[in-house]
Coordinates of C-alpha atoms and ligand atoms in Angstrom, one line a residue:
X1 CA 39.7 9.6 -10.3
X2 CA 38.6 6.7 -11.0
X3 CA 35.3 7.1 -12.9
X4 CA 31.1 4.8 -12.4
X5 CA 28.4 5.4 -13.6
X6 CA 24.7 3.7 -14.0
X7 CA 23.1 4.2 -16.9
X8 CA 19.1 3.1 -16.7
X9 CA 15.9 5.1 -18.6
X10 CA 14.4 6.5 -16.3
X11 CA 17.9 7.5 -14.3
X12 CA 16.8 10.4 -12.8
X13 CA 14.9 8.3 -9.7
X14 CA 18.8 6.3 -8.9
X15 CA 20.0 6.1 -4.9
X16 CA 23.1 4.7 -6.5
X17 CA 25.7 7.8 -6.5
X18 CA 24.2 8.7 -3.1
X19 CA 24.7 4.7 -2.3
X20 CA 28.2 4.7 -3.6
X21 CA 29.6 7.9 -2.6
X22 CA 29.0 6.5 0.8
X23 CA 30.4 3.3 0.2
X24 CA 33.4 5.3 -0.9
X25 CA 33.8 7.2 1.8
X26 CA 33.7 5.2 4.0
X27 CA 36.6 3.3 2.4
X28 CA 38.5 6.4 2.3
X29 CA 38.3 6.6 -2.0
X30 CA 37.6 9.2 -4.5
X31 CA 35.4 9.0 -6.7
X32 CA 33.5 9.9 -9.6
X33 CA 29.5 8.0 -9.8
X34 CA 27.2 9.3 -13.2
X35 CA 24.2 9.1 -13.4
X36 CA 23.7 8.7 -16.9
X37 CA 20.5 8.9 -19.1
X38 CA 20.8 6.5 -22.1
X39 CA 19.2 7.2 -24.6
X40 CA 16.7 3.8 -25.6
X41 CA 18.7 2.6 -29.1
X42 CA 22.3 3.7 -27.9
X43 CA 23.4 1.5 -25.0
X44 CA 25.7 -0.6 -26.2
X45 CA 27.8 2.3 -28.1
X46 CA 27.1 4.9 -24.9
X47 CA 28.5 2.0 -22.5
X48 CA 30.9 1.6 -25.0
X49 CA 32.3 5.3 -24.5
X50 CA 32.2 5.3 -21.0
X51 CA 34.5 1.9 -20.3
X52 CA 37.5 3.7 -23.3
X53 CA 37.8 6.2 -19.0
X54 CA 35.4 4.2 -16.8
X55 CA 36.4 1.9 -14.3
X56 CA 32.9 0.3 -13.6
X57 CA 29.2 0.6 -13.9
X58 CA 25.6 -0.3 -12.6
X59 CA 22.8 -1.0 -15.0
X60 CA 19.7 -0.6 -14.1
X61 CA 15.9 -1.0 -16.3
X62 CA 15.1 -1.9 -19.2
X63 CA 18.9 -2.8 -19.9
X64 CA 20.0 -5.1 -18.0
X65 CA 19.0 -7.8 -20.7
X66 CA 20.6 -5.3 -23.2
X67 CA 24.0 -5.4 -20.9
X68 CA 23.9 -9.1 -20.3
X69 CA 24.5 -10.4 -24.1
X70 CA 27.2 -6.9 -24.8
X71 CA 29.2 -8.5 -21.6
X72 CA 32.5 -10.6 -23.2
X73 CA 32.4 -12.6 -20.1
X74 CA 29.3 -12.8 -17.5
X75 CA 29.0 -14.8 -13.7
X76 CA 26.3 -17.5 -12.8
X77 CA 23.5 -15.3 -11.5
X78 CA 24.1 -13.0 -14.8
X79 CA 23.8 -16.6 -16.6
X80 CA 21.2 -17.8 -15.3
X81 CA 19.7 -14.2 -15.2
X82 CA 20.5 -13.3 -18.9
X83 CA 20.8 -9.8 -16.7
X84 CA 23.1 -7.5 -16.4
X85 CA 23.6 -5.1 -13.7
X86 CA 27.4 -4.9 -12.9
X87 CA 29.8 -4.4 -15.4
X88 CA 33.4 -4.3 -14.9
X89 CA 36.5 -3.6 -17.3
X90 CA 39.4 -6.3 -17.0
X91 CA 42.9 -5.1 -17.5
X92 CA 42.6 -6.5 -21.0
X93 CA 39.9 -4.3 -22.3
X94 CA 37.1 -7.1 -21.1
X95 CA 33.9 -6.1 -20.0
X96 CA 32.7 -8.5 -17.2
X97 CA 29.3 -9.0 -16.7
X98 CA 27.5 -9.7 -12.9
X99 CA 24.1 -10.0 -11.5
X100 CA 24.6 -8.4 -7.4
X101 CA 20.3 -8.9 -7.3
X102 CA 20.5 -12.4 -5.6
X103 CA 23.4 -11.8 -3.4
X104 CA 21.9 -8.4 -2.3
X105 CA 19.4 -9.9 -1.1
X106 CA 20.5 -12.9 0.7
X107 CA 22.7 -10.7 2.1
X108 CA 20.6 -8.5 3.1
X109 CA 18.2 -11.4 4.0
X110 CA 21.0 -13.0 6.5
X111 CA 21.0 -9.6 8.4
X112 CA 17.5 -9.2 9.2
X113 CA 16.5 -12.7 9.9
X114 CA 19.5 -15.2 10.3
X115 CA 21.6 -18.0 8.3
X116 CA 19.1 -19.5 5.4
X117 CA 21.0 -22.8 6.2
X118 CA 18.1 -25.5 6.2
X119 CA 15.3 -23.3 5.2
X120 CA 12.2 -23.8 2.6
X121 CA 12.4 -20.7 0.8
X122 CA 8.8 -19.4 -1.1
X123 CA 9.4 -17.3 -3.9
X124 CA 6.9 -15.9 -5.4
X125 CA 7.4 -14.0 -8.9
X126 CA 10.0 -15.2 -11.6
X127 CA 11.0 -12.1 -13.3
X128 CA 14.0 -10.6 -13.6
X129 CA 14.2 -10.0 -10.1
X130 CA 13.7 -14.0 -9.2
X131 CA 16.0 -14.6 -12.2
X132 CA 18.6 -12.9 -10.7
X133 CA 18.4 -14.3 -7.2
X134 CA 17.8 -18.4 -7.8
X135 CA 21.3 -19.3 -7.7
X136 CA 22.5 -17.2 -5.0
X137 CA 19.5 -18.6 -2.8
X138 CA 20.6 -21.7 -3.5
X139 CA 24.6 -21.3 -2.7
X140 CA 23.4 -20.2 0.4
X141 CA 22.8 -23.4 1.4
X142 CA 18.4 -23.6 1.9
X143 CA 16.5 -26.8 2.6
X144 CA 14.4 -26.3 -0.7
X145 CA 13.0 -23.6 -3.7
X146 CA 9.1 -23.4 -4.5
X147 CA 9.3 -21.1 -6.7
X148 CA 5.5 -19.4 -7.7
X149 CA 4.2 -17.6 -10.2
X150 CA 1.3 -15.6 -12.3
X151 CA 2.5 -17.0 -14.9
X152 CA 3.8 -20.5 -14.3
X153 CA 6.0 -21.3 -17.1
X154 CA 8.6 -18.1 -16.7
X155 CA 8.6 -20.4 -13.1
X156 CA 9.6 -23.9 -15.4
X157 CA 11.1 -22.4 -17.5
X158 CA 13.3 -21.0 -14.1
X159 CA 14.1 -24.4 -12.7
X160 CA 14.4 -26.1 -16.0
X161 CA 17.0 -23.9 -16.6
X162 CA 18.8 -24.8 -12.7
X163 CA 18.6 -28.8 -12.8
X164 CA 18.5 -28.0 -9.2
X165 CA 16.4 -31.0 -7.5
X166 CA 15.6 -28.5 -4.1
X167 CA 13.7 -26.3 -6.7
X168 CA 9.5 -27.0 -7.8
X169 CA 7.3 -24.7 -9.2
X170 CA 3.7 -24.2 -9.3
X171 CA 0.7 -21.6 -9.9
X172 CA 0.0 -18.8 -7.6
X173 CA -1.9 -19.9 -5.1
X174 CA -1.7 -23.6 -4.8
X175 CA 1.3 -24.0 -1.9
X176 CA 1.8 -28.1 -1.5
X177 CA -0.7 -29.8 1.3
X178 CA 1.4 -29.2 4.8
X179 CA 4.5 -27.7 3.2
X180 CA 4.6 -24.3 5.4
X181 CA 8.0 -22.0 4.3
X182 CA 10.1 -20.4 6.4
X183 CA 11.0 -17.1 4.4
X184 CA 8.4 -15.8 1.8
X185 CA 9.4 -13.6 -1.1
X186 CA 7.6 -11.2 -3.2
X187 CA 9.9 -10.5 -5.8
X188 CA 6.9 -9.6 -8.0
X189 CA 6.0 -5.7 -8.7
X190 CA 2.6 -5.4 -7.8
X191 CA 3.6 -4.0 -4.4
X192 CA 3.8 -1.0 -6.7
X193 CA 0.1 -1.0 -7.5
X194 CA -1.1 -1.9 -3.8
X195 CA -1.6 -5.0 -4.9
X196 CA -1.1 -8.6 -3.5
X197 CA 0.1 -11.5 -5.4
X198 CA -2.0 -13.6 -4.6
X199 CA -0.8 -15.0 -1.4
X200 CA -2.7 -16.8 1.3
X201 CA -3.1 -15.9 5.4
X202 CA -1.8 -20.3 5.8
X203 CA 1.1 -19.5 4.6
X204 CA 2.8 -17.5 6.9
X205 CA 2.0 -20.1 10.2
X206 CA 5.5 -20.3 10.2
X207 CA 7.2 -17.5 8.4
X208 CA 10.5 -15.9 10.4
X209 CA 10.5 -13.1 7.0
X210 CA 8.3 -11.7 4.1
X211 CA 10.6 -10.2 2.5
X212 CA 9.4 -7.7 -0.6
X213 CA 11.4 -6.5 -2.8
X214 CA 9.8 -3.2 -3.5
X215 CA 10.2 -0.5 -0.8
X216 CA 8.8 2.6 -0.1
X217 CA 8.5 5.1 2.8
X218 CA 5.3 3.4 4.0
X219 CA 5.6 -1.2 4.6
X220 CA 4.0 -1.6 1.5
X221 CA 0.5 -3.9 0.7
X222 CA 2.6 -8.0 1.3
X223 CA 4.2 -7.1 4.5
X224 CA 1.3 -5.8 6.3
X225 CA -0.4 -8.7 5.1
X226 CA 2.3 -10.7 6.6
X227 CA 2.2 -9.1 9.6
X228 CA -1.6 -9.1 10.1
X229 CA -1.2 -13.4 9.1
X230 CA 1.5 -13.4 12.1
X231 CA 5.4 -14.0 9.6
X232 CA 7.7 -13.0 12.9
X233 CA 9.7 -10.7 10.7
X234 CA 8.7 -7.7 7.6
X235 CA 11.5 -6.7 5.8
X236 CA 11.3 -4.2 2.2
X237 CA 14.2 -4.4 -0.2
X238 CA 15.7 -1.4 0.3
X239 CA 18.3 -3.4 2.2
X240 CA 18.8 -5.4 -0.8
X241 CA 19.5 -2.3 -2.9
X242 CA 22.0 -1.5 -0.6
X243 CA 24.0 -4.4 -1.2
X244 CA 23.9 -5.3 -3.8
X245 CA 25.2 -1.8 -4.4
X246 CA 28.1 -2.6 -2.0
X247 CA 28.9 -6.7 -3.7
X248 CA 29.6 -4.1 -6.9
X249 CA 31.2 -1.8 -5.4
X250 CA 34.0 -4.5 -3.8
X251 CA 34.2 -6.1 -7.7
X252 CA 35.4 -2.8 -8.5
X253 CA 37.4 -1.9 -6.1
X254 CA 37.6 -4.9 -4.4
X255 CA 37.2 -2.9 -0.7
X256 CA 33.8 -3.8 1.5
X257 CA 31.8 -1.0 2.6
X258 CA 29.9 -0.5 5.6
X259 CA 26.5 -1.0 4.4
X260 CA 24.9 0.0 8.3
X261 CA 25.1 3.2 8.3
X262 CA 23.5 3.8 4.6
X263 CA 20.8 1.9 5.1
X264 CA 19.6 4.3 8.1
X265 CA 20.6 7.0 6.1
X266 CA 18.7 6.3 3.4
X267 CA 15.7 4.8 5.9
X268 CA 15.5 9.0 6.7
X269 CA 16.3 10.8 4.4
Ligands
LIG301 P1 9.5 -7.7 -13.8 O1 8.8 -7.6 -14.4 O2 11.2 -9.0 -15.5 O3 9.0 -9.5 -13.3 C1 7.2 -8.8 -12.9 C2 7.4 -10.1 -12.4 O4 6.3 -9.8 -11.2 C3 6.8 -11.1 -12.6 O5 6.4 -13.0 -12.3 C4 4.5 -10.8 -12.6 O6 4.6 -12.1 -13.3 C5 4.7 -10.4 -11.0 N1 3.4 -9.7 -11.2 C6 3.5 -8.2 -12.0 N2 2.3 -7.3 -11.3 C7 1.2 -8.9 -10.5 C8 0.1 -8.9 -9.8 N3 -0.3 -8.1 -9.5 N4 -0.1 -10.3 -9.1 C9 0.8 -11.4 -9.3 N5 2.4 -11.7 -10.1 C10 2.7 -10.4 -10.7 O7 10.4 -6.9 -12.9 P2 11.3 -7.6 -12.0 O8 11.7 -9.0 -11.3 O9 12.6 -6.9 -12.4 O10 11.5 -6.8 -10.8 C11 9.9 -7.3 -9.6 C12 9.9 -6.2 -8.8 O11 10.9 -6.2 -8.3 C13 9.9 -4.6 -9.0 O12 9.2 -3.9 -8.5 C14 11.2 -4.3 -9.0 O13 11.4 -2.7 -8.6 C15 12.2 -4.4 -7.8 N6 13.5 -4.6 -7.7 C16 13.7 -4.2 -6.1 C17 15.8 -4.7 -6.6 C18 16.0 -3.7 -5.1 O14 17.4 -3.9 -5.3 N7 15.3 -3.6 -4.5 C19 16.4 -5.2 -7.0 C20 15.5 -5.5 -8.7 C21 14.5 -5.8 -8.8 P3 4.3 -12.8 -14.4 O15 5.9 -13.7 -15.1 O16 2.8 -13.5 -14.7 O17 4.0 -11.5 -15.1

């Protein structure tokens, strides 16, 4: 049976084994997928031992940057993010790294909102998750992308690295006059503390979808605020979690799993 795993610390909370077993079932595959708690100082050794038999793995907090440094080759999203969440071993023994978070976001956004082509996007936050999303968002054909972050330098750094004329940056709450986004993505961790990332109700006047990467049983603080101020749709990051996993599953197995049932099953857990 082909072996897969997710590496992290902590790892008990990870839904990845459940998600990947559901994918495998829908694709009529038998897989072994384990959660592996990695000691803080032995990520590289643990992964290298795993790949003596394993086919692919996911990497989660706090090892995504170490995974980027470990792999022999990284895809464009991982290169910009300097973070890898998916690794596969090639037939000649090379480790290839991918960052599927952005594909996960874009796929879920498109499935709940529709095409992103020619849309104006406000991305709040410039941490690892935001970095992973910039390349796939640009690839989806958006019109422009404003990256807003509490620490402006981090947003500026992403823009400098990307060199794409559609990107601009601003500090928290400094949205340019008369620029109203169609899509607002909260990639900050503020919702984990039930805080807003410095959002202003006026930004939602033209907003077709307000997306929070954080997910939970209840709508997040950001989603509630977006609803109050007129955002037509509000989504949390559960769909992104499932879609980033689906992209990893396809990288490893070349099979495209159905995600709708998996999202529903997780929602009802
Ligand atoms: P990082 O720690 O790399 O970045 C955190 C970001 O949040 C930074 O931009 C930081 O700003 C900002 N921030 C934190 N607190 C506040 C606040 N109170 N007000 C304003 N900004 C704030 O984390 P990640 O980018 O890796 O992850 C961000 C979130 O996305 C996490 O909550 C994570 O759970 C979620 N996530 C969800 C995924 C999914 O599949 N649904 C996938 C990946 C991540 P500053 O730079 O100024 O510190």
